[in-house]
Amino acid sequence: MRNLILWTLLLSSTVALASETRLVVRARARDGKFVGTSMGGVRVEVRDAQSGQVLASGVTAGSTGNTQTLMKQPHVRGAPLADESSAKFTATLDLAEPRLVTVEVSGPLAQRQALATSTTQLWLLPGKHLEGDGLILELPGFVMDVVTPAAHEFFKLPRDKKLTVPLRAHLTLMCGCPTEPKGLWDSSRYDLQATVKHNGKPLTQLPLKFAGKTSTFEAELSVQQQGTYEVTVTAYDPDTGNTGVDSTTFIVEQ
């Protein structure tokens, strides 16, 4: 009985020493802005680095942030990058002692074909908050979304066996920031390619060009045979290393 009382007192003392500790986590697209509500946010997990126990989890919410601050004006050391509306997730932990944590972000959740994960570790101290800009993790890459042909779409091969299948894809940064020639995110430096397979064998490769609509790119594929076609569209920015990939299939019948 005495041991039970001592253990209860010790546990109560430990709990009493625990301090609320807040950690703000944000995800930022490489060469872009914060990943927020408009892209479904990113999933955030804060785990104990030794045990793997999940201490907090949630999804970032808010805006992509201020374009002028993030993309145009030179950044001054110590100057905030985020404003009150910028997307974030706030983890609130009760810590009784310093704790090494692993923080992982995965997203954008609204475009899972482009989902990427970024992870880091840091020590958290009881009652010592990391707020303001907080912890910013970078998500490299593009969101590539092939919109035409639709998945498993069927086409009829004409008698003259001259069929043109339009290819169309939508390309943004991970934050949803738009791409176009001579825009803030200048697509004229990107390499966009469609690689086509016919019945599982390589067939051809062709470039995609700007379609005249923001973030939209297109090409035309000439088809002469029936069968199953797989189209993989890729984008690459040689300046930042951002890449994006998406695929679709279509079927041509006689």
PDB file of C-alpha atoms in Angstrom:
ATOM      1  CA  MET A   1       0.000   0.000   0.000  1.00  0.00           C
ATOM      2  CA  ARG A   2       2.836   2.339   0.920  1.00  0.00           C
ATOM      3  CA  ASN A   3       4.549   1.710  -2.442  1.00  0.00           C
ATOM      4  CA  LEU A   4       1.304   2.487  -4.263  1.00  0.00           C
ATOM      5  CA  ILE A   5       0.978   5.817  -2.423  1.00  0.00           C
ATOM      6  CA  LEU A   6       4.592   6.733  -3.218  1.00  0.00           C
ATOM      7  CA  TRP A   7       4.092   5.845  -6.895  1.00  0.00           C
ATOM      8  CA  THR A   8       0.910   7.944  -7.035  1.00  0.00           C
ATOM      9  CA  LEU A   9       2.693  10.911  -5.471  1.00  0.00           C
ATOM     10  CA  LEU A  10       5.601  10.536  -7.911  1.00  0.00           C
ATOM     11  CA  LEU A  11       3.237  10.359 -10.891  1.00  0.00           C
ATOM     12  CA  SER A  12       1.303  13.393  -9.681  1.00  0.00           C
ATOM     13  CA  SER A  13       4.558  15.306  -9.280  1.00  0.00           C
ATOM     14  CA  THR A  14       5.620  14.425 -12.847  1.00  0.00           C
ATOM     15  CA  VAL A  15       2.279  15.514 -14.277  1.00  0.00           C
ATOM     16  CA  ALA A  16       2.425  18.735 -12.270  1.00  0.00           C
ATOM     17  CA  LEU A  17       5.829  19.531 -13.763  1.00  0.00           C
ATOM     18  CA  ALA A  18       4.554  19.093 -17.350  1.00  0.00           C
ATOM     19  CA  SER A  19       4.282  22.349 -19.269  1.00  0.00           C
ATOM     20  CA  GLU A  20       2.154  23.158 -22.295  1.00  0.00           C
ATOM     21  CA  THR A  21       4.424  23.481 -25.318  1.00  0.00           C
ATOM     22  CA  ARG A  22       3.192  24.711 -28.691  1.00  0.00           C
ATOM     23  CA  LEU A  23       4.796  23.874 -32.034  1.00  0.00           C
ATOM     24  CA  VAL A  24       3.626  25.533 -35.266  1.00  0.00           C
ATOM     25  CA  VAL A  25       4.307  23.446 -38.377  1.00  0.00           C
ATOM     26  CA  ARG A  26       4.043  24.676 -41.963  1.00  0.00           C
ATOM     27  CA  ALA A  27       4.769  23.103 -45.353  1.00  0.00           C
ATOM     28  CA  ARG A  28       6.100  25.215 -48.200  1.00  0.00           C
ATOM     29  CA  ALA A  29       6.375  24.232 -51.841  1.00  0.00           C
ATOM     30  CA  ARG A  30       9.860  24.439 -53.301  1.00  0.00           C
ATOM     31  CA  ASP A  31      10.052  27.698 -55.269  1.00  0.00           C
ATOM     32  CA  GLY A  32       6.523  28.425 -54.081  1.00  0.00           C
ATOM     33  CA  LYS A  33       4.235  29.281 -51.191  1.00  0.00           C
ATOM     34  CA  PHE A  34       2.628  27.502 -48.272  1.00  0.00           C
ATOM     35  CA  VAL A  35       0.496  24.409 -48.879  1.00  0.00           C
ATOM     36  CA  GLY A  36      -2.891  25.268 -47.442  1.00  0.00           C
ATOM     37  CA  THR A  37      -6.602  24.665 -47.577  1.00  0.00           C
ATOM     38  CA  SER A  38      -6.868  25.262 -51.334  1.00  0.00           C
ATOM     39  CA  MET A  39      -4.778  22.094 -51.906  1.00  0.00           C
ATOM     40  CA  GLY A  40      -6.313  20.087 -49.067  1.00  0.00           C
ATOM     41  CA  GLY A  41      -3.429  20.980 -46.757  1.00  0.00           C
ATOM     42  CA  VAL A  42      -0.769  18.524 -45.623  1.00  0.00           C
ATOM     43  CA  ARG A  43      -0.949  15.834 -42.963  1.00  0.00           C
ATOM     44  CA  VAL A  44       1.319  16.604 -39.990  1.00  0.00           C
ATOM     45  CA  GLU A  45       2.540  14.045 -37.470  1.00  0.00           C
ATOM     46  CA  VAL A  46       4.684  14.804 -34.440  1.00  0.00           C
ATOM     47  CA  ARG A  47       6.223  11.629 -32.988  1.00  0.00           C
ATOM     48  CA  ASP A  48       8.553  10.785 -30.146  1.00  0.00           C
ATOM     49  CA  ALA A  49      11.853  10.148 -31.951  1.00  0.00           C
ATOM     50  CA  GLN A  50      12.774   7.161 -29.734  1.00  0.00           C
ATOM     51  CA  SER A  51       9.502   5.317 -29.220  1.00  0.00           C
ATOM     52  CA  GLY A  52       7.646   6.386 -32.365  1.00  0.00           C
ATOM     53  CA  GLN A  53       4.615   7.370 -30.247  1.00  0.00           C
ATOM     54  CA  VAL A  54       2.386   9.881 -32.025  1.00  0.00           C
ATOM     55  CA  LEU A  55       2.230  12.974 -29.842  1.00  0.00           C
ATOM     56  CA  ALA A  56       0.087  15.139 -32.144  1.00  0.00           C
ATOM     57  CA  SER A  57      -1.362  14.996 -35.639  1.00  0.00           C
ATOM     58  CA  GLY A  58      -3.549  17.102 -37.882  1.00  0.00           C
ATOM     59  CA  VAL A  59      -3.806  18.933 -41.195  1.00  0.00           C
ATOM     60  CA  THR A  60      -2.521  22.388 -42.096  1.00  0.00           C
ATOM     61  CA  ALA A  61      -5.198  24.964 -42.850  1.00  0.00           C
ATOM     62  CA  GLY A  62      -5.088  28.525 -44.112  1.00  0.00           C
ATOM     63  CA  SER A  63      -3.925  30.498 -47.120  1.00  0.00           C
ATOM     64  CA  THR A  64      -0.854  30.076 -49.301  1.00  0.00           C
ATOM     65  CA  GLY A  65       0.587  33.258 -47.803  1.00  0.00           C
ATOM     66  CA  ASN A  66       1.650  36.635 -49.123  1.00  0.00           C
ATOM     67  CA  THR A  67       3.099  36.456 -52.667  1.00  0.00           C
ATOM     68  CA  GLN A  68       5.062  39.683 -52.254  1.00  0.00           C
ATOM     69  CA  THR A  69       6.729  38.477 -49.051  1.00  0.00           C
ATOM     70  CA  LEU A  70       7.408  34.927 -50.183  1.00  0.00           C
ATOM     71  CA  MET A  71       8.278  35.321 -53.860  1.00  0.00           C
ATOM     72  CA  LYS A  72       9.216  38.891 -54.744  1.00  0.00           C
ATOM     73  CA  GLN A  73      10.946  40.881 -52.041  1.00  0.00           C
ATOM     74  CA  PRO A  74      14.396  39.868 -50.722  1.00  0.00           C
ATOM     75  CA  HIS A  75      14.176  38.039 -47.418  1.00  0.00           C
ATOM     76  CA  VAL A  76      15.813  39.774 -44.472  1.00  0.00           C
ATOM     77  CA  ARG A  77      17.137  37.643 -41.649  1.00  0.00           C
ATOM     78  CA  GLY A  78      14.617  37.511 -38.843  1.00  0.00           C
ATOM     79  CA  ALA A  79      11.770  38.946 -40.912  1.00  0.00           C
ATOM     80  CA  PRO A  80       8.631  36.757 -40.791  1.00  0.00           C
ATOM     81  CA  LEU A  81       7.628  34.801 -43.874  1.00  0.00           C
ATOM     82  CA  ALA A  82       4.137  33.881 -42.668  1.00  0.00           C
ATOM     83  CA  ASP A  83       1.231  36.116 -41.753  1.00  0.00           C
ATOM     84  CA  GLU A  84      -1.805  35.385 -39.587  1.00  0.00           C
ATOM     85  CA  SER A  85      -3.696  33.681 -42.424  1.00  0.00           C
ATOM     86  CA  SER A  86      -0.816  31.509 -43.705  1.00  0.00           C
ATOM     87  CA  ALA A  87      -1.483  27.773 -43.553  1.00  0.00           C
ATOM     88  CA  LYS A  88      -0.272  25.983 -40.432  1.00  0.00           C
ATOM     89  CA  PHE A  89      -0.925  23.232 -37.918  1.00  0.00           C
ATOM     90  CA  THR A  90      -0.337  23.904 -34.224  1.00  0.00           C
ATOM     91  CA  ALA A  91       0.638  20.946 -32.054  1.00  0.00           C
ATOM     92  CA  THR A  92       0.073  21.431 -28.318  1.00  0.00           C
ATOM     93  CA  LEU A  93       2.102  19.041 -26.171  1.00  0.00           C
ATOM     94  CA  ASP A  94       2.451  18.559 -22.416  1.00  0.00           C
ATOM     95  CA  LEU A  95       6.160  18.092 -21.783  1.00  0.00           C
ATOM     96  CA  ALA A  96       7.830  17.359 -18.460  1.00  0.00           C
ATOM     97  CA  GLU A  97      11.335  17.136 -19.895  1.00  0.00           C
ATOM     98  CA  PRO A  98      13.212  17.859 -23.143  1.00  0.00           C
ATOM     99  CA  ARG A  99      11.975  15.605 -25.922  1.00  0.00           C
ATOM    100  CA  LEU A 100      13.439  14.803 -29.316  1.00  0.00           C
ATOM    101  CA  VAL A 101      10.597  14.641 -31.823  1.00  0.00           C
ATOM    102  CA  THR A 102      10.228  13.651 -35.442  1.00  0.00           C
ATOM    103  CA  VAL A 103       7.998  15.945 -37.482  1.00  0.00           C
ATOM    104  CA  GLU A 104       6.601  14.637 -40.767  1.00  0.00           C
ATOM    105  CA  VAL A 105       4.460  16.420 -43.347  1.00  0.00           C
ATOM    106  CA  SER A 106       2.761  14.708 -46.313  1.00  0.00           C
ATOM    107  CA  GLY A 107       0.732  16.359 -49.045  1.00  0.00           C
ATOM    108  CA  PRO A 108      -0.920  17.989 -50.823  1.00  0.00           C
ATOM    109  CA  LEU A 109      -3.873  15.890 -49.687  1.00  0.00           C
ATOM    110  CA  ALA A 110      -6.213  17.065 -52.469  1.00  0.00           C
ATOM    111  CA  GLN A 111      -3.803  15.799 -55.155  1.00  0.00           C
ATOM    112  CA  ARG A 112      -2.606  12.445 -53.904  1.00  0.00           C
ATOM    113  CA  GLN A 113      -0.915  11.475 -57.182  1.00  0.00           C
ATOM    114  CA  ALA A 114       1.587  14.225 -56.333  1.00  0.00           C
ATOM    115  CA  LEU A 115       1.857  13.488 -52.604  1.00  0.00           C
ATOM    116  CA  ALA A 116       5.334  13.933 -51.138  1.00  0.00           C
ATOM    117  CA  THR A 117       6.706  13.584 -47.615  1.00  0.00           C
ATOM    118  CA  SER A 118       9.265  15.665 -45.773  1.00  0.00           C
ATOM    119  CA  THR A 119      10.675  14.842 -42.319  1.00  0.00           C
ATOM    120  CA  THR A 120      12.940  16.469 -39.777  1.00  0.00           C
ATOM    121  CA  GLN A 121      13.803  16.198 -36.091  1.00  0.00           C
ATOM    122  CA  LEU A 122      14.222  18.739 -33.311  1.00  0.00           C
ATOM    123  CA  TRP A 123      14.344  19.017 -29.536  1.00  0.00           C
ATOM    124  CA  LEU A 124      11.358  20.513 -27.789  1.00  0.00           C
ATOM    125  CA  LEU A 125      11.795  21.994 -24.306  1.00  0.00           C
ATOM    126  CA  PRO A 126       8.932  22.204 -21.782  1.00  0.00           C
ATOM    127  CA  GLY A 127       7.114  25.520 -22.049  1.00  0.00           C
ATOM    128  CA  LYS A 128       9.394  26.805 -24.811  1.00  0.00           C
ATOM    129  CA  HIS A 129       7.081  27.456 -27.759  1.00  0.00           C
ATOM    130  CA  LEU A 130       8.057  27.459 -31.437  1.00  0.00           C
ATOM    131  CA  GLU A 131       5.506  29.804 -32.969  1.00  0.00           C
ATOM    132  CA  GLY A 132       5.499  32.641 -35.522  1.00  0.00           C
ATOM    133  CA  ASP A 133       6.857  31.107 -38.713  1.00  0.00           C
ATOM    134  CA  GLY A 134       7.357  27.969 -36.652  1.00  0.00           C
ATOM    135  CA  LEU A 135       8.921  24.943 -38.282  1.00  0.00           C
ATOM    136  CA  ILE A 136       8.777  25.137 -42.101  1.00  0.00           C
ATOM    137  CA  LEU A 137       9.331  21.936 -44.076  1.00  0.00           C
ATOM    138  CA  GLU A 138       9.830  22.022 -47.837  1.00  0.00           C
ATOM    139  CA  LEU A 139       7.879  19.895 -50.301  1.00  0.00           C
ATOM    140  CA  PRO A 140       9.686  19.647 -53.659  1.00  0.00           C
ATOM    141  CA  GLY A 141       7.893  18.844 -56.887  1.00  0.00           C
ATOM    142  CA  PHE A 142       4.972  19.717 -59.146  1.00  0.00           C
ATOM    143  CA  VAL A 143       1.351  18.668 -59.080  1.00  0.00           C
ATOM    144  CA  MET A 144       0.818  17.033 -62.461  1.00  0.00           C
ATOM    145  CA  ASP A 145      -2.756  16.070 -63.323  1.00  0.00           C
ATOM    146  CA  VAL A 146      -3.560  14.405 -66.652  1.00  0.00           C
ATOM    147  CA  VAL A 147      -7.128  15.431 -67.503  1.00  0.00           C
ATOM    148  CA  THR A 148      -7.411  14.126 -71.095  1.00  0.00           C
ATOM    149  CA  PRO A 149      -7.806  11.307 -71.985  1.00  0.00           C
ATOM    150  CA  ALA A 150      -9.820  10.316 -68.936  1.00  0.00           C
ATOM    151  CA  ALA A 151      -8.781   7.094 -67.243  1.00  0.00           C
ATOM    152  CA  HIS A 152      -9.828   4.003 -69.229  1.00  0.00           C
ATOM    153  CA  GLU A 153     -11.513   6.114 -71.938  1.00  0.00           C
ATOM    154  CA  PHE A 154     -12.530   4.297 -75.133  1.00  0.00           C
ATOM    155  CA  PHE A 155     -11.924   5.536 -78.690  1.00  0.00           C
ATOM    156  CA  LYS A 156     -13.075   4.107 -82.028  1.00  0.00           C
ATOM    157  CA  LEU A 157     -10.457   3.640 -84.724  1.00  0.00           C
ATOM    158  CA  PRO A 158     -11.802   5.092 -88.016  1.00  0.00           C
ATOM    159  CA  ARG A 159     -11.770   3.008 -91.185  1.00  0.00           C
ATOM    160  CA  ASP A 160      -8.881   5.023 -92.535  1.00  0.00           C
ATOM    161  CA  LYS A 161      -7.006   4.290 -89.259  1.00  0.00           C
ATOM    162  CA  LYS A 162      -6.275   7.959 -88.687  1.00  0.00           C
ATOM    163  CA  LEU A 163      -7.146   8.808 -85.100  1.00  0.00           C
ATOM    164  CA  THR A 164      -5.901  11.850 -83.203  1.00  0.00           C
ATOM    165  CA  VAL A 165      -6.144  11.616 -79.429  1.00  0.00           C
ATOM    166  CA  PRO A 166      -5.816  14.943 -77.575  1.00  0.00           C
ATOM    167  CA  LEU A 167      -3.520  14.950 -74.552  1.00  0.00           C
ATOM    168  CA  ARG A 168      -4.083  17.620 -71.912  1.00  0.00           C
ATOM    169  CA  ALA A 169      -2.514  18.069 -68.491  1.00  0.00           C
ATOM    170  CA  HIS A 170      -2.741  20.571 -65.643  1.00  0.00           C
ATOM    171  CA  LEU A 171       0.487  21.638 -63.903  1.00  0.00           C
ATOM    172  CA  THR A 172       0.932  23.650 -60.697  1.00  0.00           C
ATOM    173  CA  LEU A 173       3.403  23.864 -57.869  1.00  0.00           C
ATOM    174  CA  MET A 174       2.685  21.867 -54.704  1.00  0.00           C
ATOM    175  CA  CYS A 175       0.966  24.942 -53.263  1.00  0.00           C
ATOM    176  CA  GLY A 176      -1.330  25.213 -56.287  1.00  0.00           C
ATOM    177  CA  CYS A 177       0.584  28.215 -57.627  1.00  0.00           C
ATOM    178  CA  PRO A 178      -0.109  28.604 -61.381  1.00  0.00           C
ATOM    179  CA  THR A 179       2.329  27.992 -64.221  1.00  0.00           C
ATOM    180  CA  GLU A 180       2.432  29.777 -67.581  1.00  0.00           C
ATOM    181  CA  PRO A 181       4.991  31.278 -69.981  1.00  0.00           C
ATOM    182  CA  LYS A 182       6.554  34.476 -68.597  1.00  0.00           C
ATOM    183  CA  GLY A 183       4.493  34.158 -65.430  1.00  0.00           C
ATOM    184  CA  LEU A 184       5.816  34.301 -61.881  1.00  0.00           C
ATOM    185  CA  TRP A 185       6.287  30.539 -62.286  1.00  0.00           C
ATOM    186  CA  ASP A 186       7.595  30.580 -65.832  1.00  0.00           C
ATOM    187  CA  SER A 187       6.702  27.373 -67.670  1.00  0.00           C
ATOM    188  CA  SER A 188       8.814  28.334 -70.682  1.00  0.00           C
ATOM    189  CA  ARG A 189      11.832  26.842 -68.889  1.00  0.00           C
ATOM    190  CA  TYR A 190      10.041  23.579 -68.024  1.00  0.00           C
ATOM    191  CA  ASP A 191      10.431  20.343 -69.943  1.00  0.00           C
ATOM    192  CA  LEU A 192       7.012  18.698 -70.369  1.00  0.00           C
ATOM    193  CA  GLN A 193       6.911  15.331 -72.097  1.00  0.00           C
ATOM    194  CA  ALA A 194       4.366  12.605 -72.752  1.00  0.00           C
ATOM    195  CA  THR A 195       5.729   9.061 -72.987  1.00  0.00           C
ATOM    196  CA  VAL A 196       3.360   6.599 -74.650  1.00  0.00           C
ATOM    197  CA  LYS A 197       3.235   2.799 -74.503  1.00  0.00           C
ATOM    198  CA  HIS A 198       1.085   0.580 -76.700  1.00  0.00           C
ATOM    199  CA  ASN A 199       0.132  -2.800 -75.252  1.00  0.00           C
ATOM    200  CA  GLY A 200       2.934  -2.438 -72.734  1.00  0.00           C
ATOM    201  CA  LYS A 201       5.666  -1.585 -75.267  1.00  0.00           C
ATOM    202  CA  PRO A 202       7.286   1.835 -75.802  1.00  0.00           C
ATOM    203  CA  LEU A 203       5.670   3.677 -78.705  1.00  0.00           C
ATOM    204  CA  THR A 204       6.627   7.340 -78.802  1.00  0.00           C
ATOM    205  CA  GLN A 205       7.451  10.479 -76.868  1.00  0.00           C
ATOM    206  CA  LEU A 206       6.197  13.987 -77.594  1.00  0.00           C
ATOM    207  CA  PRO A 207       6.396  17.418 -75.958  1.00  0.00           C
ATOM    208  CA  LEU A 208       3.440  19.249 -74.421  1.00  0.00           C
ATOM    209  CA  LYS A 209       2.967  22.937 -75.190  1.00  0.00           C
ATOM    210  CA  PHE A 210       1.123  25.698 -73.351  1.00  0.00           C
ATOM    211  CA  ALA A 211      -2.573  25.484 -74.244  1.00  0.00           C
ATOM    212  CA  GLY A 212      -3.337  29.193 -73.837  1.00  0.00           C
ATOM    213  CA  LYS A 213      -4.975  28.634 -70.447  1.00  0.00           C
ATOM    214  CA  THR A 214      -3.162  29.062 -67.133  1.00  0.00           C
ATOM    215  CA  SER A 215      -1.449  25.860 -65.954  1.00  0.00           C
ATOM    216  CA  THR A 216      -2.762  23.867 -68.942  1.00  0.00           C
ATOM    217  CA  PHE A 217      -0.579  22.066 -71.491  1.00  0.00           C
ATOM    218  CA  GLU A 218      -1.458  19.904 -74.484  1.00  0.00           C
ATOM    219  CA  ALA A 219      -0.299  17.724 -77.351  1.00  0.00           C
ATOM    220  CA  GLU A 220      -1.876  15.538 -80.054  1.00  0.00           C
ATOM    221  CA  LEU A 221      -1.156  11.844 -80.362  1.00  0.00           C
ATOM    222  CA  SER A 222      -1.622  10.090 -83.708  1.00  0.00           C
ATOM    223  CA  VAL A 223      -2.921   6.544 -83.309  1.00  0.00           C
ATOM    224  CA  GLN A 224      -3.144   3.887 -86.040  1.00  0.00           C
ATOM    225  CA  GLN A 225      -3.703   0.667 -84.086  1.00  0.00           C
ATOM    226  CA  GLN A 226      -6.235  -0.747 -81.691  1.00  0.00           C
ATOM    227  CA  GLY A 227      -5.139  -1.776 -78.209  1.00  0.00           C
ATOM    228  CA  THR A 228      -4.349  -0.311 -74.803  1.00  0.00           C
ATOM    229  CA  TYR A 229      -2.327   2.874 -74.530  1.00  0.00           C
ATOM    230  CA  GLU A 230      -0.582   4.143 -71.416  1.00  0.00           C
ATOM    231  CA  VAL A 231       0.382   7.826 -71.279  1.00  0.00           C
ATOM    232  CA  THR A 232       2.817   9.145 -68.668  1.00  0.00           C
ATOM    233  CA  VAL A 233       3.235  12.927 -68.560  1.00  0.00           C
ATOM    234  CA  THR A 234       6.271  14.401 -66.810  1.00  0.00           C
ATOM    235  CA  ALA A 235       7.434  17.911 -65.996  1.00  0.00           C
ATOM    236  CA  TYR A 236      10.913  19.063 -65.014  1.00  0.00           C
ATOM    237  CA  ASP A 237      12.275  22.461 -64.001  1.00  0.00           C
ATOM    238  CA  PRO A 238      16.074  22.488 -64.478  1.00  0.00           C
ATOM    239  CA  ASP A 239      16.430  25.579 -62.267  1.00  0.00           C
ATOM    240  CA  THR A 240      14.800  24.147 -59.122  1.00  0.00           C
ATOM    241  CA  GLY A 241      14.811  20.409 -59.771  1.00  0.00           C
ATOM    242  CA  ASN A 242      11.036  20.272 -59.321  1.00  0.00           C
ATOM    243  CA  THR A 243       9.482  17.275 -61.063  1.00  0.00           C
ATOM    244  CA  GLY A 244       5.931  16.033 -61.544  1.00  0.00           C
ATOM    245  CA  VAL A 245       4.416  12.839 -62.947  1.00  0.00           C
ATOM    246  CA  ASP A 246       0.932  11.547 -63.705  1.00  0.00           C
ATOM    247  CA  SER A 247      -0.422   8.769 -65.914  1.00  0.00           C
ATOM    248  CA  THR A 248      -3.586   7.655 -67.657  1.00  0.00           C
ATOM    249  CA  THR A 249      -4.683   4.862 -69.977  1.00  0.00           C
ATOM    250  CA  PHE A 250      -7.075   4.687 -72.898  1.00  0.00           C
ATOM    251  CA  ILE A 251      -8.327   1.931 -75.171  1.00  0.00           C
ATOM    252  CA  VAL A 252      -8.694   2.044 -78.953  1.00  0.00           C
ATOM    253  CA  GLU A 253     -11.221  -0.352 -80.512  1.00  0.00           C
ATOM    254  CA  GLN A 254     -11.751  -1.331 -84.119  1.00  0.00           C
TER     255      GLN A 254
END
